[in-house]
XYZ file of N, CA and C in Angstrom:
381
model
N 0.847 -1.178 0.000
C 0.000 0.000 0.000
C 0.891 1.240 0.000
N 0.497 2.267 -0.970
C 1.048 3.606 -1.005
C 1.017 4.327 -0.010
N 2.765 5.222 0.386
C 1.912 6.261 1.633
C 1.228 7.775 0.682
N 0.109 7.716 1.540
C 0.001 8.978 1.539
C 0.705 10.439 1.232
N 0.089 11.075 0.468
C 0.998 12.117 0.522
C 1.299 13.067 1.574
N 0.346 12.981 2.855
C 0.773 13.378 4.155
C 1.751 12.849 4.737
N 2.104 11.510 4.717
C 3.555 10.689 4.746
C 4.467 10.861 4.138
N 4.092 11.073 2.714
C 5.176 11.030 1.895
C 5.830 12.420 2.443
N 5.001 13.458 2.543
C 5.804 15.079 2.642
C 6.757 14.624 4.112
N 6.104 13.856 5.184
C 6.619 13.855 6.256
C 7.961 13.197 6.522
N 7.871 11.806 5.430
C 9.305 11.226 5.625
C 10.155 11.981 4.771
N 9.969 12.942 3.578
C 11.283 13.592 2.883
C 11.863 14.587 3.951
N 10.842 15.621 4.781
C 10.876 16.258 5.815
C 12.018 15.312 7.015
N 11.332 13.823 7.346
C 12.671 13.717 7.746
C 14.009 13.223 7.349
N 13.862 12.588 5.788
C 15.053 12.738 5.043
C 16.243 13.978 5.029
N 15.331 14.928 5.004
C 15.993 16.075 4.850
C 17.006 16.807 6.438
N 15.990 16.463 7.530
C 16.585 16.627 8.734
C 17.531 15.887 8.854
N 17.853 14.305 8.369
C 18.830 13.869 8.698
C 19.920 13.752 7.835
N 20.041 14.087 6.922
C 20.729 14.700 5.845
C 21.380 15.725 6.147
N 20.736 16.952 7.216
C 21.569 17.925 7.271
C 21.754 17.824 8.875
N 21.514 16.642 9.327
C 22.024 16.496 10.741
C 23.464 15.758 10.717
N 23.168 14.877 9.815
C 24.580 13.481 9.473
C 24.409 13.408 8.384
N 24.981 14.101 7.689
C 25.400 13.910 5.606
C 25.576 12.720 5.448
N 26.820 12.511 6.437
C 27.821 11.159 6.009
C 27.030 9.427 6.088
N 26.181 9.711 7.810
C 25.464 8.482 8.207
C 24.606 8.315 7.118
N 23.651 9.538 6.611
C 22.550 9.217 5.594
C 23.411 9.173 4.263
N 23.727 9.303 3.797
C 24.448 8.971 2.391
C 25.266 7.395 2.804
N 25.355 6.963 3.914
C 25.742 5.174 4.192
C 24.568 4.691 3.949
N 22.989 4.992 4.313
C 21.993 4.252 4.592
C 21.054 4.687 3.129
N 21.524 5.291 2.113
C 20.941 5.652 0.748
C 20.804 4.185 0.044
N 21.623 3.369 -0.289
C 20.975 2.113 -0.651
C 22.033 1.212 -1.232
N 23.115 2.060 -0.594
C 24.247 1.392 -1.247
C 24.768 -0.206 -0.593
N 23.807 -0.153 0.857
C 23.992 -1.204 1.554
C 23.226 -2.421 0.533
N 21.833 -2.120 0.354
C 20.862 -2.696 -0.816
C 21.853 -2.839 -1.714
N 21.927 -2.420 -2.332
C 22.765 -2.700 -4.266
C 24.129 -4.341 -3.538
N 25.003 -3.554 -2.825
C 25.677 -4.619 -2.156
C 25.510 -5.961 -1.780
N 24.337 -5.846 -1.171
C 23.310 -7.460 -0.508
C 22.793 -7.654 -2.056
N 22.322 -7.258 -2.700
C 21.604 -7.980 -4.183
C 22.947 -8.504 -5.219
N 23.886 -7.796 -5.126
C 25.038 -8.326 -6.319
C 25.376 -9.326 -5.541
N 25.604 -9.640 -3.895
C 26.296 -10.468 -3.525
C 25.420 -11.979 -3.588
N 24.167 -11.630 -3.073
C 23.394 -12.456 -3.565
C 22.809 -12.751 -5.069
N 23.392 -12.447 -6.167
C 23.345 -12.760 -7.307
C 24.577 -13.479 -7.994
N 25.760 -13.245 -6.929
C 26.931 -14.047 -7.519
C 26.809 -15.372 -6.718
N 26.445 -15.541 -5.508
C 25.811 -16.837 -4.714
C 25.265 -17.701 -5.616
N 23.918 -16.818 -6.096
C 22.873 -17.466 -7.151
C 24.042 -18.507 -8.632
N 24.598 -17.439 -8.988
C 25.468 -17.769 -9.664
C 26.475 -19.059 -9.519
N 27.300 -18.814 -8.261
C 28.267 -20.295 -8.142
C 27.257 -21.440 -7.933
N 26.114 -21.147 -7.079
C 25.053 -22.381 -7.089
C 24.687 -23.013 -8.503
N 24.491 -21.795 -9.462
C 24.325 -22.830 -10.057
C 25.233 -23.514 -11.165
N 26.696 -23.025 -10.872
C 27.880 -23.633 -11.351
C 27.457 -24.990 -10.244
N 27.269 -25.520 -9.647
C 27.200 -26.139 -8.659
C 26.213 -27.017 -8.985
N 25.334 -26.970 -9.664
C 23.977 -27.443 -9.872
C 24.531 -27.907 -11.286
N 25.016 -27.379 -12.111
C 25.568 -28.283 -13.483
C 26.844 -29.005 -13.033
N 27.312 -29.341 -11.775
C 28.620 -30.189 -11.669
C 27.895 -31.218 -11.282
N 26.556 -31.188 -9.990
C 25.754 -32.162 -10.069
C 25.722 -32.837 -10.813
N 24.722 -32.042 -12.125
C 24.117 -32.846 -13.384
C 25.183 -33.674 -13.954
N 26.084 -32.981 -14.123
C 27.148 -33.888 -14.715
C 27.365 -35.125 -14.299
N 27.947 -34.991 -13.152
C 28.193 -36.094 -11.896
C 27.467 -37.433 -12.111
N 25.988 -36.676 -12.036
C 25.018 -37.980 -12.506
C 24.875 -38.471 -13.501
N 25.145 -37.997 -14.352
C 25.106 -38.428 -15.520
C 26.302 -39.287 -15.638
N 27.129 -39.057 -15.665
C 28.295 -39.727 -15.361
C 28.258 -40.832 -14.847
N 27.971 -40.919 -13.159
C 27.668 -42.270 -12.680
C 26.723 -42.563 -12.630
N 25.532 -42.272 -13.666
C 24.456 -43.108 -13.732
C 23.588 -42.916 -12.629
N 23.489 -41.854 -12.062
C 22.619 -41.787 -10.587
C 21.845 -40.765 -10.820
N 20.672 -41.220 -11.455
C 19.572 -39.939 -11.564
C 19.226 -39.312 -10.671
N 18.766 -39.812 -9.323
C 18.982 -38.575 -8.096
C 19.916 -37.658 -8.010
N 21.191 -37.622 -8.625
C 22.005 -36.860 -8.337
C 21.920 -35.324 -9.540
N 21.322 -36.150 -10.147
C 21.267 -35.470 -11.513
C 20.068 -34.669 -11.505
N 18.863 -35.129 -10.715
C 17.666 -34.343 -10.504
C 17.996 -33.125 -9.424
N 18.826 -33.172 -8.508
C 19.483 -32.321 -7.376
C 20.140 -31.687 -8.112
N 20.879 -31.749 -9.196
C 21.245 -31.015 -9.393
C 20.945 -30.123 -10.494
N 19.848 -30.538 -11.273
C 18.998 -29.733 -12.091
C 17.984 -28.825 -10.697
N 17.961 -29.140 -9.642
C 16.636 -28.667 -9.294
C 17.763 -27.109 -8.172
N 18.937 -27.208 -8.282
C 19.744 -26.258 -7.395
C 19.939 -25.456 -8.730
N 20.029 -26.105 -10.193
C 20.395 -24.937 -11.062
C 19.013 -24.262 -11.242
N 18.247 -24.646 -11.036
C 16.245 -23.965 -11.428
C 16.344 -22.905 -10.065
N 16.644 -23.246 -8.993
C 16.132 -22.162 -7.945
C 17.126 -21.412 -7.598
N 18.765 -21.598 -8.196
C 19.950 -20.335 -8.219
C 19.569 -19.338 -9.743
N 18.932 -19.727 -10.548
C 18.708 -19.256 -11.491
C 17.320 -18.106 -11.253
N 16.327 -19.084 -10.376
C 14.822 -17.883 -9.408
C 15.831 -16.806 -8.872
N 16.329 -17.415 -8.187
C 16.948 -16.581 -6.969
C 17.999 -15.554 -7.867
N 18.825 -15.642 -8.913
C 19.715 -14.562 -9.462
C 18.444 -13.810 -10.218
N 17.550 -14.352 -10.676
C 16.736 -13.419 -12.157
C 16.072 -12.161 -10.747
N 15.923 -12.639 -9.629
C 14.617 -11.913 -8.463
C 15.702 -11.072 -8.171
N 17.289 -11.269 -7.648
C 17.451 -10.126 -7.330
C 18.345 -9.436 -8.251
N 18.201 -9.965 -9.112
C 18.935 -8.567 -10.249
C 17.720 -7.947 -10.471
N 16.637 -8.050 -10.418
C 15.525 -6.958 -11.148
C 14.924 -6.535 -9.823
N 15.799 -6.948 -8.588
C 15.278 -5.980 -7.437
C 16.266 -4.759 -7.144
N 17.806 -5.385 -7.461
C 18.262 -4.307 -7.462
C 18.559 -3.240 -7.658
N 18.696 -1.982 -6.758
C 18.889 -0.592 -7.132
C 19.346 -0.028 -8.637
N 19.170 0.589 -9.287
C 20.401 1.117 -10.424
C 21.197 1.842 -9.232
N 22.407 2.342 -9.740
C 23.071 3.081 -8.972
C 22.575 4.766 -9.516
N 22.292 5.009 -8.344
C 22.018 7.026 -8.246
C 20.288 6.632 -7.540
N 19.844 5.638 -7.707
C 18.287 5.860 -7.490
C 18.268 5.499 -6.189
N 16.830 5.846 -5.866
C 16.374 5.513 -4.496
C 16.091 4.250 -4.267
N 15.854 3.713 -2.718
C 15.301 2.174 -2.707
C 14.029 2.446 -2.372
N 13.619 0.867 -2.517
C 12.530 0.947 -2.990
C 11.307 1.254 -1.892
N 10.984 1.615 -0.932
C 10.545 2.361 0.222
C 10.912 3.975 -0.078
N 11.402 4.711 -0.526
C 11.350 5.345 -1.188
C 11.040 5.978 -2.223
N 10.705 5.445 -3.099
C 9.683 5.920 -4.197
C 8.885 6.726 -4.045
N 8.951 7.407 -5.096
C 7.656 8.548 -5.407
C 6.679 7.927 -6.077
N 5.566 8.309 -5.673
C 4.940 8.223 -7.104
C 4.734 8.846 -8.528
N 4.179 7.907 -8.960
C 4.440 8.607 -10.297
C 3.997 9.527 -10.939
N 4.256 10.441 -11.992
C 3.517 11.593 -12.541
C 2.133 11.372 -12.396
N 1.146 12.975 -12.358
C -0.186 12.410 -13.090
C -0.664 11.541 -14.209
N 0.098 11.802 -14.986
C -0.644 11.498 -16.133
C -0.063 9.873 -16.825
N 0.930 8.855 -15.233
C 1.010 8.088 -15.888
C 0.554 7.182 -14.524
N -0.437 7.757 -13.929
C -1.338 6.780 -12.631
C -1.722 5.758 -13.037
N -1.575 4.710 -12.109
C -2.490 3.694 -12.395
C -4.134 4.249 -12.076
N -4.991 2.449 -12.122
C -6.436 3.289 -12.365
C -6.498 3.080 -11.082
N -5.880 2.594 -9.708
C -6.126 2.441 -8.475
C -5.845 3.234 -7.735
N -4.702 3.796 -8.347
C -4.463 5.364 -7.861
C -5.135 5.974 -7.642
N -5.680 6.042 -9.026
C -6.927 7.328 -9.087
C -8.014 7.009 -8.469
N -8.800 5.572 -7.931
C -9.641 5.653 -7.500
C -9.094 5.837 -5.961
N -7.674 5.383 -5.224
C -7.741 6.303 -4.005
C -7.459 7.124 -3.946
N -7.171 8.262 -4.708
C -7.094 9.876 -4.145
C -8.748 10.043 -5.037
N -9.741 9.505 -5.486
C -10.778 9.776 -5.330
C -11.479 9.577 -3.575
N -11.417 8.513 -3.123
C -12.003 8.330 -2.068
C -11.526 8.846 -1.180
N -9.507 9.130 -1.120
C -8.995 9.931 0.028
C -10.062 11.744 -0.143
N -10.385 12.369 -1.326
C -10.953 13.240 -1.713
C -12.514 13.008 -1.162
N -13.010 11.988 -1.278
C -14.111 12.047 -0.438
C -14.630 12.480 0.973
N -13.640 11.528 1.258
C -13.074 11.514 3.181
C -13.176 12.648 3.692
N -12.091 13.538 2.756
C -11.758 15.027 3.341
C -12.904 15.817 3.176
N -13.233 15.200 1.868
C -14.352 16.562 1.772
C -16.063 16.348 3.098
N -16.093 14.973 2.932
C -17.060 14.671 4.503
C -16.919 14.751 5.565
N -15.674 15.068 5.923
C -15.020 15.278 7.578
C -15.062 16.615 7.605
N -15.274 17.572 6.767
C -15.243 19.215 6.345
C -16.847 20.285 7.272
């Protein structure tokens, strides 16, 4: 669920306080920790599933289809696991993803628009 734009103004508000309280601490906690944890866990993904075709091999080799199914089934879920977090990870310069804005007007979804219709209701009946 989206915050609010009463939230949203409130956490840049305290982005901004702590930015000019600790430059240094908030420019550590910008997302560079994120980008770090996703490449590292994408090269994991990666030797696994170097790991998962030495299996296959293996079995094949000595004839031991269990070994060979283990190790098709470590190359299928290092392969989930690298595709999920390369397309979770940050680009570098952008925000993470708790951060986000939303998006322009004019490229809302239609759920959007129906809650800042009803947040527009609210306000205008509590008035």
């Amino acid at each position: 669920m989206p915050l609010s734009e009463h939230e949203q103004r409130m956490l840049e508000q305290m982005e901004r306080a702590l930015y000019a309280e600790d430059p240094k601490f908030a420019s550590a906690l910008e997302g560079s920790g994120l980008r770090t944890y996703t490449r590292r866990r994408v090269y994991q993904a990666v030797a696994g599933f170097l790991v998962g075709i030495a299996l296959l091999m293996a079995g094949m080799v000595a004839q031991l289809i269990w070994v060979s199914v283990v190790g098709f089934l470590v190359m299928l879920g290092c392969a989930v696991l690298a595709v999920t977090g390369w397309r979770k990870a940050p680009k570098p310069g952008e925000r993470p993803a708790g951060a986000v804005r939303r998006p322009p007007r004019a490229k809302r979804s239609m759920m959007d628009r129906i809650e800042d219709r009803w947040q527009r209701r609210r306000d205008e009946q509590g008035r």
